[in-house]
PDB file of C-alpha atoms in Angstrom:
ATOM      1  CA  MET M 737     104.331  87.542  63.471  1.00 32.00           C
ATOM      2  CA  LEU M 738     105.211  83.915  64.112  1.00 35.00           C
ATOM      3  CA  GLU M 739     102.563  81.248  63.730  1.00 42.00           C
ATOM      4  CA  VAL M 740     101.821  79.055  66.718  1.00 41.00           C
ATOM      5  CA  ARG M 741     100.433  75.537  66.442  1.00 40.00           C
ATOM      6  CA  ALA M 742      96.891  74.541  67.264  1.00 39.00           C
ATOM      7  CA  SER M 743      96.249  72.303  70.260  1.00 39.00           C
ATOM      8  CA  GLY M 744      97.437  68.731  69.694  1.00 39.00           C
ATOM      9  CA  ALA M 745      99.823  69.599  66.844  1.00 43.00           C
ATOM     10  CA  PRO M 746     103.600  69.108  67.137  1.00 43.00           C
ATOM     11  CA  PRO M 747     105.334  72.015  68.872  1.00 43.00           C
ATOM     12  CA  PRO M 748     107.525  74.376  66.854  1.00 45.00           C
ATOM     13  CA  PRO M 749     111.246  73.591  66.764  1.00 49.00           C
ATOM     14  CA  GLY M 750     114.001  75.005  68.951  1.00 58.00           C
ATOM     15  CA  THR M 751     113.425  77.360  71.850  1.00 69.00           C
ATOM     16  CA  LEU M 752     109.721  77.792  71.151  1.00 77.00           C
ATOM     17  CA  GLY M 753     109.285  74.031  71.185  1.00 81.00           C
ATOM     18  CA  ALA M 754     110.889  73.815  74.626  1.00 85.00           C
ATOM     19  CA  LEU M 755     108.669  76.624  75.897  1.00 90.00           C
ATOM     20  CA  PHE M 756     105.327  75.663  74.376  1.00 92.00           C
ATOM     21  CA  GLY M 757     105.753  71.901  74.011  1.00 91.00           C
ATOM     22  CA  PRO M 758     104.706  71.123  77.621  1.00 92.00           C
ATOM     23  CA  LEU M 759     101.461  73.015  77.080  1.00 93.00           C
ATOM     24  CA  LEU M 760     100.596  70.793  74.122  1.00 92.00           C
ATOM     25  CA  ALA M 761     101.258  67.540  75.993  1.00 92.00           C
ATOM     26  CA  PRO M 762      98.275  65.457  77.138  1.00 94.00           C
ATOM     27  CA  PRO M 763      96.968  66.636  80.524  1.00 94.00           C
ATOM     28  CA  GLN M 764      98.130  64.564  83.484  1.00 93.00           C
ATOM     29  CA  ALA M 765      95.780  65.888  86.171  1.00 96.00           C
ATOM     30  CA  ALA M 766      92.672  63.954  87.152  1.00 95.00           C
ATOM     31  CA  ASP M 767      90.417  66.794  85.992  1.00 96.00           C
ATOM     32  CA  GLY M 768      91.726  66.396  82.432  1.00 97.00           C
ATOM     33  CA  CYS M 769      92.951  70.000  82.201  1.00 98.00           C
ATOM     34  CA  MET M 770      96.329  71.542  81.423  1.00 98.00           C
ATOM     35  CA  VAL M 771      96.471  74.888  83.240  1.00 98.00           C
ATOM     36  CA  VAL M 772      99.109  77.576  82.709  1.00 98.00           C
ATOM     37  CA  GLY M 773      99.220  80.806  84.705  1.00 98.00           C
ATOM     38  CA  ARG M 774     101.017  83.929  83.571  1.00 96.00           C
ATOM     39  CA  LEU M 775     102.054  87.225  85.140  1.00 95.00           C
ATOM     40  CA  ALA M 776     104.248  90.122  84.021  1.00 95.00           C
ATOM     41  CA  GLN M 777     105.977  91.853  86.911  1.00 96.00           C
ATOM     42  CA  THR M 778     108.622  94.426  87.692  1.00 95.00           C
ATOM     43  CA  LEU M 779     111.991  93.407  89.121  1.00 95.00           C
ATOM     44  CA  ASP M 780     110.644  94.163  92.595  1.00 93.00           C
ATOM     45  CA  GLY M 781     107.602  91.933  92.134  1.00 93.00           C
ATOM     46  CA  ARG M 782     104.858  94.433  91.261  1.00 94.00           C
ATOM     47  CA  ILE M 783     102.215  93.811  88.614  1.00 92.00           C
ATOM     48  CA  ALA M 784     100.650  97.268  88.749  1.00 88.00           C
ATOM     49  CA  THR M 785     100.861 100.604  90.511  1.00 87.00           C
ATOM     50  CA  ALA M 786      98.834 101.154  93.659  1.00 87.00           C
ATOM     51  CA  SER M 787      96.079 102.692  91.499  1.00 81.00           C
ATOM     52  CA  GLY M 788      95.928  99.570  89.313  1.00 77.00           C
ATOM     53  CA  SER M 789      97.800 100.852  86.231  1.00 74.00           C
ATOM     54  CA  SER M 790      99.614  97.935  84.546  1.00 74.00           C
ATOM     55  CA  GLN M 791      99.930  98.841  80.846  1.00 75.00           C
ATOM     56  CA  TRP M 792     102.533  97.997  79.915  1.00 82.00           C
ATOM     57  CA  ILE M 793     104.978  96.368  82.337  1.00 90.00           C
ATOM     58  CA  GLY M 794     106.245  93.883  79.757  1.00 91.00           C
ATOM     59  CA  GLY M 795     107.642  94.866  76.379  1.00 91.00           C
ATOM     60  CA  GLU M 796     106.632  93.819  72.886  1.00 91.00           C
ATOM     61  CA  GLY M 797     108.059  90.333  73.370  1.00 91.00           C
ATOM     62  CA  ASP M 798     105.848  89.737  76.393  1.00 92.00           C
ATOM     63  CA  ILE M 799     102.756  90.965  74.546  1.00 92.00           C
ATOM     64  CA  LEU M 800     103.485  88.562  71.682  1.00 92.00           C
ATOM     65  CA  HIS M 801     104.087  85.740  74.156  1.00 94.00           C
ATOM     66  CA  THR M 802     100.730  86.399  75.799  1.00 94.00           C
ATOM     67  CA  HIS M 803      98.912  86.289  72.472  1.00 95.00           C
ATOM     68  CA  ARG M 804     100.656  83.019  71.586  1.00 95.00           C
ATOM     69  CA  LEU M 805      99.464  81.500  74.861  1.00 96.00           C
ATOM     70  CA  ARG M 806      95.925  82.597  74.039  1.00 97.00           C
ATOM     71  CA  ALA M 807      96.190  80.953  70.613  1.00 96.00           C
ATOM     72  CA  LEU M 808      97.443  77.676  72.101  1.00 95.00           C
ATOM     73  CA  CYS M 809      94.707  77.393  74.719  1.00 97.00           C
ATOM     74  CA  ASP M 810      90.998  76.603  74.587  1.00 98.00           C
ATOM     75  CA  ALA M 811      90.095  79.245  77.180  1.00 98.00           C
ATOM     76  CA  VAL M 812      91.665  82.370  78.675  1.00 98.00           C
ATOM     77  CA  VAL M 813      90.685  83.157  82.271  1.00 98.00           C
ATOM     78  CA  VAL M 814      90.829  86.581  83.938  1.00 98.00           C
ATOM     79  CA  GLY M 815      89.428  88.069  87.095  1.00 96.00           C
ATOM     80  CA  ALA M 816      86.960  90.914  87.347  1.00 96.00           C
ATOM     81  CA  GLY M 817      89.698  93.360  88.358  1.00 91.00           C
ATOM     82  CA  THR M 818      91.559  92.806  85.091  1.00 92.00           C
ATOM     83  CA  ILE M 819      88.392  93.554  83.123  1.00 95.00           C
ATOM     84  CA  ARG M 820      87.676  96.642  85.209  1.00 91.00           C
ATOM     85  CA  HIS M 821      91.179  98.148  84.958  1.00 88.00           C
ATOM     86  CA  ASP M 822      92.280  97.101  81.440  1.00 89.00           C
ATOM     87  CA  ASP M 823      89.065  96.362  79.477  1.00 93.00           C
ATOM     88  CA  PRO M 824      90.988  93.750  77.410  1.00 93.00           C
ATOM     89  CA  ARG M 825      89.716  92.019  74.287  1.00 95.00           C
ATOM     90  CA  LEU M 826      91.589  88.758  75.071  1.00 96.00           C
ATOM     91  CA  THR M 827      92.041  87.871  71.393  1.00 95.00           C
ATOM     92  CA  THR M 828      95.012  86.744  69.295  1.00 95.00           C
ATOM     93  CA  ARG M 829      95.685  89.940  67.373  1.00 91.00           C
ATOM     94  CA  GLU M 830      99.490  89.646  67.468  1.00 86.00           C
ATOM     95  CA  CYS M 831      99.896  86.089  66.145  1.00 90.00           C
ATOM     96  CA  VAL M 832      98.277  83.569  63.839  1.00 87.00           C
ATOM     97  CA  GLY M 833      95.939  81.311  65.771  1.00 90.00           C
ATOM     98  CA  PRO M 834      92.352  80.902  66.981  1.00 94.00           C
ATOM     99  CA  ASP M 835      90.823  83.117  69.629  1.00 96.00           C
ATOM    100  CA  PRO M 836      90.144  81.266  72.889  1.00 98.00           C
ATOM    101  CA  VAL M 837      86.847  81.253  74.722  1.00 98.00           C
ATOM    102  CA  ARG M 838      87.021  84.164  77.163  1.00 98.00           C
ATOM    103  CA  VAL M 839      86.246  83.347  80.801  1.00 98.00           C
ATOM    104  CA  VAL M 840      85.665  86.084  83.366  1.00 98.00           C
ATOM    105  CA  LEU M 841      85.558  85.307  87.101  1.00 98.00           C
ATOM    106  CA  ASP M 842      83.235  87.774  88.861  1.00 98.00           C
ATOM    107  CA  THR M 843      82.069  86.121  92.066  1.00 97.00           C
ATOM    108  CA  GLU M 844      79.599  88.812  93.130  1.00 96.00           C
ATOM    109  CA  ARG M 845      78.598  89.716  89.567  1.00 97.00           C
ATOM    110  CA  ARG M 846      79.527  93.381  89.844  1.00 96.00           C
ATOM    111  CA  LEU M 847      80.729  93.996  86.285  1.00 97.00           C
ATOM    112  CA  SER M 848      78.479  95.910  83.910  1.00 96.00           C
ATOM    113  CA  PRO M 849      77.910  94.977  80.242  1.00 97.00           C
ATOM    114  CA  LYS M 850      79.923  98.015  79.065  1.00 97.00           C
ATOM    115  CA  TYR M 851      83.220  96.097  78.786  1.00 97.00           C
ATOM    116  CA  ARG M 852      84.391  94.814  75.417  1.00 97.00           C
ATOM    117  CA  VAL M 853      84.337  91.117  76.336  1.00 97.00           C
ATOM    118  CA  PHE M 854      80.577  91.437  76.898  1.00 98.00           C
ATOM    119  CA  ARG M 855      79.871  93.440  73.746  1.00 97.00           C
ATOM    120  CA  GLU M 856      81.915  91.928  70.900  1.00 96.00           C
ATOM    121  CA  GLY M 857      84.335  89.243  69.823  1.00 95.00           C
ATOM    122  CA  PRO M 858      84.675  85.521  70.586  1.00 96.00           C
ATOM    123  CA  PRO M 859      82.383  83.551  72.914  1.00 97.00           C
ATOM    124  CA  THR M 860      82.528  84.626  76.567  1.00 98.00           C
ATOM    125  CA  LEU M 861      81.594  82.890  79.816  1.00 98.00           C
ATOM    126  CA  LEU M 862      80.895  84.883  82.987  1.00 98.00           C
ATOM    127  CA  LEU M 863      81.468  82.706  86.058  1.00 98.00           C
ATOM    128  CA  VAL M 864      79.662  83.901  89.194  1.00 98.00           C
ATOM    129  CA  ALA M 865      78.685  82.543  92.595  1.00 97.00           C
ATOM    130  CA  GLY M 866      75.536  80.478  92.785  1.00 96.00           C
ATOM    131  CA  ASP M 867      73.882  83.099  94.987  1.00 95.00           C
ATOM    132  CA  ALA M 868      74.849  86.090  92.818  1.00 95.00           C
ATOM    133  CA  PRO M 869      71.938  88.146  91.414  1.00 94.00           C
ATOM    134  CA  GLY M 870      70.952  88.529  87.775  1.00 94.00           C
ATOM    135  CA  GLY M 871      69.892  86.446  84.800  1.00 94.00           C
ATOM    136  CA  ASP M 872      71.543  83.921  82.511  1.00 96.00           C
ATOM    137  CA  ARG M 873      73.350  86.392  80.243  1.00 97.00           C
ATOM    138  CA  LEU M 874      75.364  89.592  80.449  1.00 97.00           C
ATOM    139  CA  GLY M 875      75.604  91.077  76.985  1.00 97.00           C
ATOM    140  CA  ILE M 876      76.966  88.310  74.747  1.00 97.00           C
ATOM    141  CA  ALA M 877      78.284  86.320  77.728  1.00 98.00           C
ATOM    142  CA  GLU M 878      76.685  83.167  79.104  1.00 98.00           C
ATOM    143  CA  VAL M 879      76.459  83.245  82.901  1.00 98.00           C
ATOM    144  CA  VAL M 880      77.661  80.100  84.707  1.00 98.00           C
ATOM    145  CA  ARG M 881      76.927  79.709  88.418  1.00 98.00           C
ATOM    146  CA  LEU M 882      79.465  77.921  90.606  1.00 98.00           C
ATOM    147  CA  PRO M 883      80.026  77.200  94.323  1.00 97.00           C
ATOM    148  CA  ARG M 884      82.175  79.446  96.481  1.00 97.00           C
ATOM    149  CA  ASP M 885      85.444  78.424  98.122  1.00 94.00           C
ATOM    150  CA  PRO M 886      84.696  78.532 101.872  1.00 90.00           C
ATOM    151  CA  ALA M 887      88.268  79.617 102.633  1.00 85.00           C
ATOM    152  CA  HIS M 888      88.178  82.971 100.827  1.00 86.00           C
ATOM    153  CA  GLY M 889      84.650  83.406  99.483  1.00 87.00           C
ATOM    154  CA  GLY M 890      85.722  83.487  95.860  1.00 93.00           C
ATOM    155  CA  LEU M 891      84.797  80.835  93.337  1.00 97.00           C
ATOM    156  CA  SER M 892      85.979  77.276  93.903  1.00 97.00           C
ATOM    157  CA  VAL M 893      88.912  76.799  91.525  1.00 97.00           C
ATOM    158  CA  PRO M 894      88.316  73.036  91.054  1.00 97.00           C
ATOM    159  CA  ALA M 895      84.693  73.862  90.207  1.00 98.00           C
ATOM    160  CA  VAL M 896      85.908  76.394  87.613  1.00 98.00           C
ATOM    161  CA  LEU M 897      88.067  73.746  85.936  1.00 98.00           C
ATOM    162  CA  ALA M 898      85.270  71.158  86.055  1.00 98.00           C
ATOM    163  CA  ALA M 899      82.837  73.603  84.424  1.00 98.00           C
ATOM    164  CA  LEU M 900      85.295  74.413  81.637  1.00 98.00           C
ATOM    165  CA  ALA M 901      86.222  70.757  81.056  1.00 98.00           C
ATOM    166  CA  ALA M 902      82.515  69.914  80.761  1.00 97.00           C
ATOM    167  CA  ARG M 903      82.404  72.341  77.831  1.00 97.00           C
ATOM    168  CA  GLY M 904      85.450  70.746  76.177  1.00 97.00           C
ATOM    169  CA  LEU M 905      87.783  73.553  77.338  1.00 98.00           C
ATOM    170  CA  ARG M 906      90.710  71.624  78.766  1.00 97.00           C
ATOM    171  CA  ARG M 907      93.761  73.727  77.900  1.00 98.00           C
ATOM    172  CA  ILE M 908      93.345  76.721  80.208  1.00 98.00           C
ATOM    173  CA  PHE M 909      95.362  79.952  80.237  1.00 98.00           C
ATOM    174  CA  VAL M 910      94.988  81.928  83.479  1.00 98.00           C
ATOM    175  CA  GLU M 911      96.138  85.347  82.302  1.00 96.00           C
ATOM    176  CA  GLY M 912      95.544  87.369  85.454  1.00 86.00           C
ATOM    177  CA  GLY M 913      95.447  89.304  87.519  1.00 89.00           C
ATOM    178  CA  GLY M 914      97.560  88.542  90.538  1.00 93.00           C
ATOM    179  CA  VAL M 915      94.728  87.515  92.856  1.00 94.00           C
ATOM    180  CA  THR M 916      93.277  85.136  90.261  1.00 96.00           C
ATOM    181  CA  VAL M 917      96.621  83.489  89.485  1.00 97.00           C
ATOM    182  CA  SER M 918      97.370  83.288  93.227  1.00 96.00           C
ATOM    183  CA  ARG M 919      94.084  81.478  93.910  1.00 96.00           C
ATOM    184  CA  PHE M 920      94.818  78.896  91.221  1.00 97.00           C
ATOM    185  CA  LEU M 921      98.293  78.470  92.730  1.00 96.00           C
ATOM    186  CA  ALA M 922      96.954  78.186  96.289  1.00 94.00           C
ATOM    187  CA  ALA M 923      94.430  75.563  95.167  1.00 95.00           C
ATOM    188  CA  GLY M 924      97.155  73.449  93.548  1.00 95.00           C
ATOM    189  CA  CYS M 925      95.574  73.909  90.124  1.00 97.00           C
ATOM    190  CA  LEU M 926      98.502  75.187  88.004  1.00 98.00           C
ATOM    191  CA  ASP M 927     100.536  72.838  85.844  1.00 97.00           C
ATOM    192  CA  ARG M 928     102.859  75.587  84.545  1.00 97.00           C
ATOM    193  CA  LEU M 929     103.561  79.172  85.501  1.00 97.00           C
ATOM    194  CA  HIS M 930     105.069  81.744  83.125  1.00 97.00           C
ATOM    195  CA  VAL M 931     106.445  84.827  84.872  1.00 96.00           C
ATOM    196  CA  THR M 932     107.877  87.691  82.823  1.00 96.00           C
ATOM    197  CA  VAL M 933     110.216  90.015  84.720  1.00 96.00           C
ATOM    198  CA  ALA M 934     110.687  93.466  83.219  1.00 95.00           C
ATOM    199  CA  PRO M 935     113.663  95.773  83.900  1.00 95.00           C
ATOM    200  CA  VAL M 936     111.525  98.165  85.955  1.00 93.00           C
ATOM    201  CA  LEU M 937     111.620  99.175  89.627  1.00 92.00           C
ATOM    202  CA  LEU M 938     108.493 100.696  91.168  1.00 90.00           C
ATOM    203  CA  GLY M 939     109.137 100.493  94.896  1.00 90.00           C
ATOM    204  CA  SER M 940     105.392 100.304  95.526  1.00 90.00           C
ATOM    205  CA  GLY M 941     102.256  98.885  93.954  1.00 91.00           C
ATOM    206  CA  ILE M 942     100.275  95.665  93.752  1.00 92.00           C
ATOM    207  CA  PRO M 943     102.274  92.480  94.468  1.00 92.00           C
ATOM    208  CA  ALA M 944     102.411  89.697  91.910  1.00 93.00           C
ATOM    209  CA  PHE M 945     101.340  86.955  94.325  1.00 92.00           C
ATOM    210  CA  THR M 946      98.993  87.072  97.314  1.00 89.00           C
ATOM    211  CA  LEU M 947      99.170  84.032  99.604  1.00 88.00           C
ATOM    212  CA  PRO M 948      98.744  83.382 103.324  1.00 86.00           C
ATOM    213  CA  GLU M 949     101.599  84.720 105.474  1.00 87.00           C
ATOM    214  CA  ALA M 950     104.580  82.374 105.718  1.00 86.00           C
ATOM    215  CA  ALA M 951     106.287  82.029 109.100  1.00 86.00           C
ATOM    216  CA  ARG M 952     109.335  80.223 107.708  1.00 87.00           C
ATOM    217  CA  ILE M 953     111.203  80.123 104.411  1.00 89.00           C
ATOM    218  CA  ALA M 954     110.432  76.397 104.359  1.00 86.00           C
ATOM    219  CA  ASP M 955     106.726  77.259 104.089  1.00 86.00           C
ATOM    220  CA  GLY M 956     107.313  78.644 100.608  1.00 87.00           C
ATOM    221  CA  LEU M 957     107.178  76.678  97.382  1.00 90.00           C
ATOM    222  CA  ARG M 958     110.489  75.771  95.714  1.00 90.00           C
ATOM    223  CA  PHE M 959     110.565  74.683  92.079  1.00 93.00           C
ATOM    224  CA  GLY M 960     112.679  74.225  88.999  1.00 92.00           C
ATOM    225  CA  TRP M 961     112.589  76.699  86.131  1.00 94.00           C
ATOM    226  CA  THR M 962     113.985  77.424  82.723  1.00 93.00           C
ATOM    227  CA  VAL M 963     114.876  80.936  81.626  1.00 93.00           C
ATOM    228  CA  HIS M 964     114.080  82.418  78.224  1.00 92.00           C
ATOM    229  CA  ALA M 965     115.114  85.772  76.805  1.00 91.00           C
ATOM    230  CA  LEU M 966     112.091  87.867  75.899  1.00 90.00           C
ATOM    231  CA  PRO M 967     113.791  91.156  75.031  1.00 89.00           C
ATOM    232  CA  PRO M 968     113.858  93.465  76.846  1.00 92.00           C
ATOM    233  CA  ASP M 969     112.429  91.144  79.516  1.00 94.00           C
ATOM    234  CA  VAL M 970     113.208  87.698  80.940  1.00 94.00           C
ATOM    235  CA  LEU M 971     110.654  84.871  81.024  1.00 95.00           C
ATOM    236  CA  PHE M 972     110.703  82.151  83.681  1.00 96.00           C
ATOM    237  CA  ASP M 973     108.921  78.911  82.720  1.00 96.00           C
ATOM    238  CA  ILE M 974     108.072  77.043  85.925  1.00 96.00           C
ATOM    239  CA  ALA M 975     106.852  73.452  86.063  1.00 96.00           C
ATOM    240  CA  LEU M 976     104.480  73.345  89.046  1.00 96.00           C
ATOM    241  CA  ASP M 977     102.653  70.102  88.253  1.00 96.00           C
ATOM    242  CA  ARG M 978      99.777  71.117  90.584  1.00 96.00           C
ATOM    243  CA  ALA M 979     102.089  71.693  93.581  1.00 93.00           C
ATOM    244  CA  ARG M 980     100.745  73.870  96.403  1.00 90.00           C
ATOM    245  CA  PRO M 981     102.706  76.277  98.635  1.00 88.00           C
ATOM    246  CA  GLY M 982     103.192  74.938 102.152  1.00 81.00           C
ATOM    247  CA  VAL M 983     101.147  77.781 103.636  1.00 82.00           C
ATOM    248  CA  CYS M 984      98.146  76.685 101.546  1.00 83.00           C
ATOM    249  CA  ARG M 985      98.069  73.026 102.529  1.00 79.00           C
TER     250      ARG M 985
END
């Protein structure tokens, strides 16, 4: 296991410094947050089978990379679907570093307290819509009520970042799934995007990104990237700097 540096410390040397250094830089956005999204996908752009099975698309290198991102960030954000399908712990078991605060987005508050993030481990926040039913806690998790986005009915992404920043959680890792990462992208709320591509072809399944339909290639989002070997996979580090796809403007 390779130690990662705590937030604010100098990045490690060499390739890891180039990859993780931007995440340790002072936030440039007005909300004071540095937000990195991450997905692991097949070569044909699938993050899971049609039934939702996604363990494990990426290899050991991708798992280690994910745990390093958790250790570098104040909070790790996932959607309700990720909790329902994978029941993750969202801790830093594969590297040396602190566990982040776990943040679950469940707009309608449909998750039960049976999942591990609500029963054990580091602090957890459950973010729900202001009109969702229920009390102020779900298991060990504190319930935080936020406004909906009128465009899609999910939680307002800027409101999510404001709520986390108010709690001192400013380095945010959006771990998944595809709908959650896509909504941060559509809202122009990602500073970086890490996409791992595994040498797998499915031919069907759940797409990595879900955005409004584009009529022209020009409506897509073009960007620069750097490529890192993550054997047996390839990792693309994309500097988005809060850019939004044309179809989302």
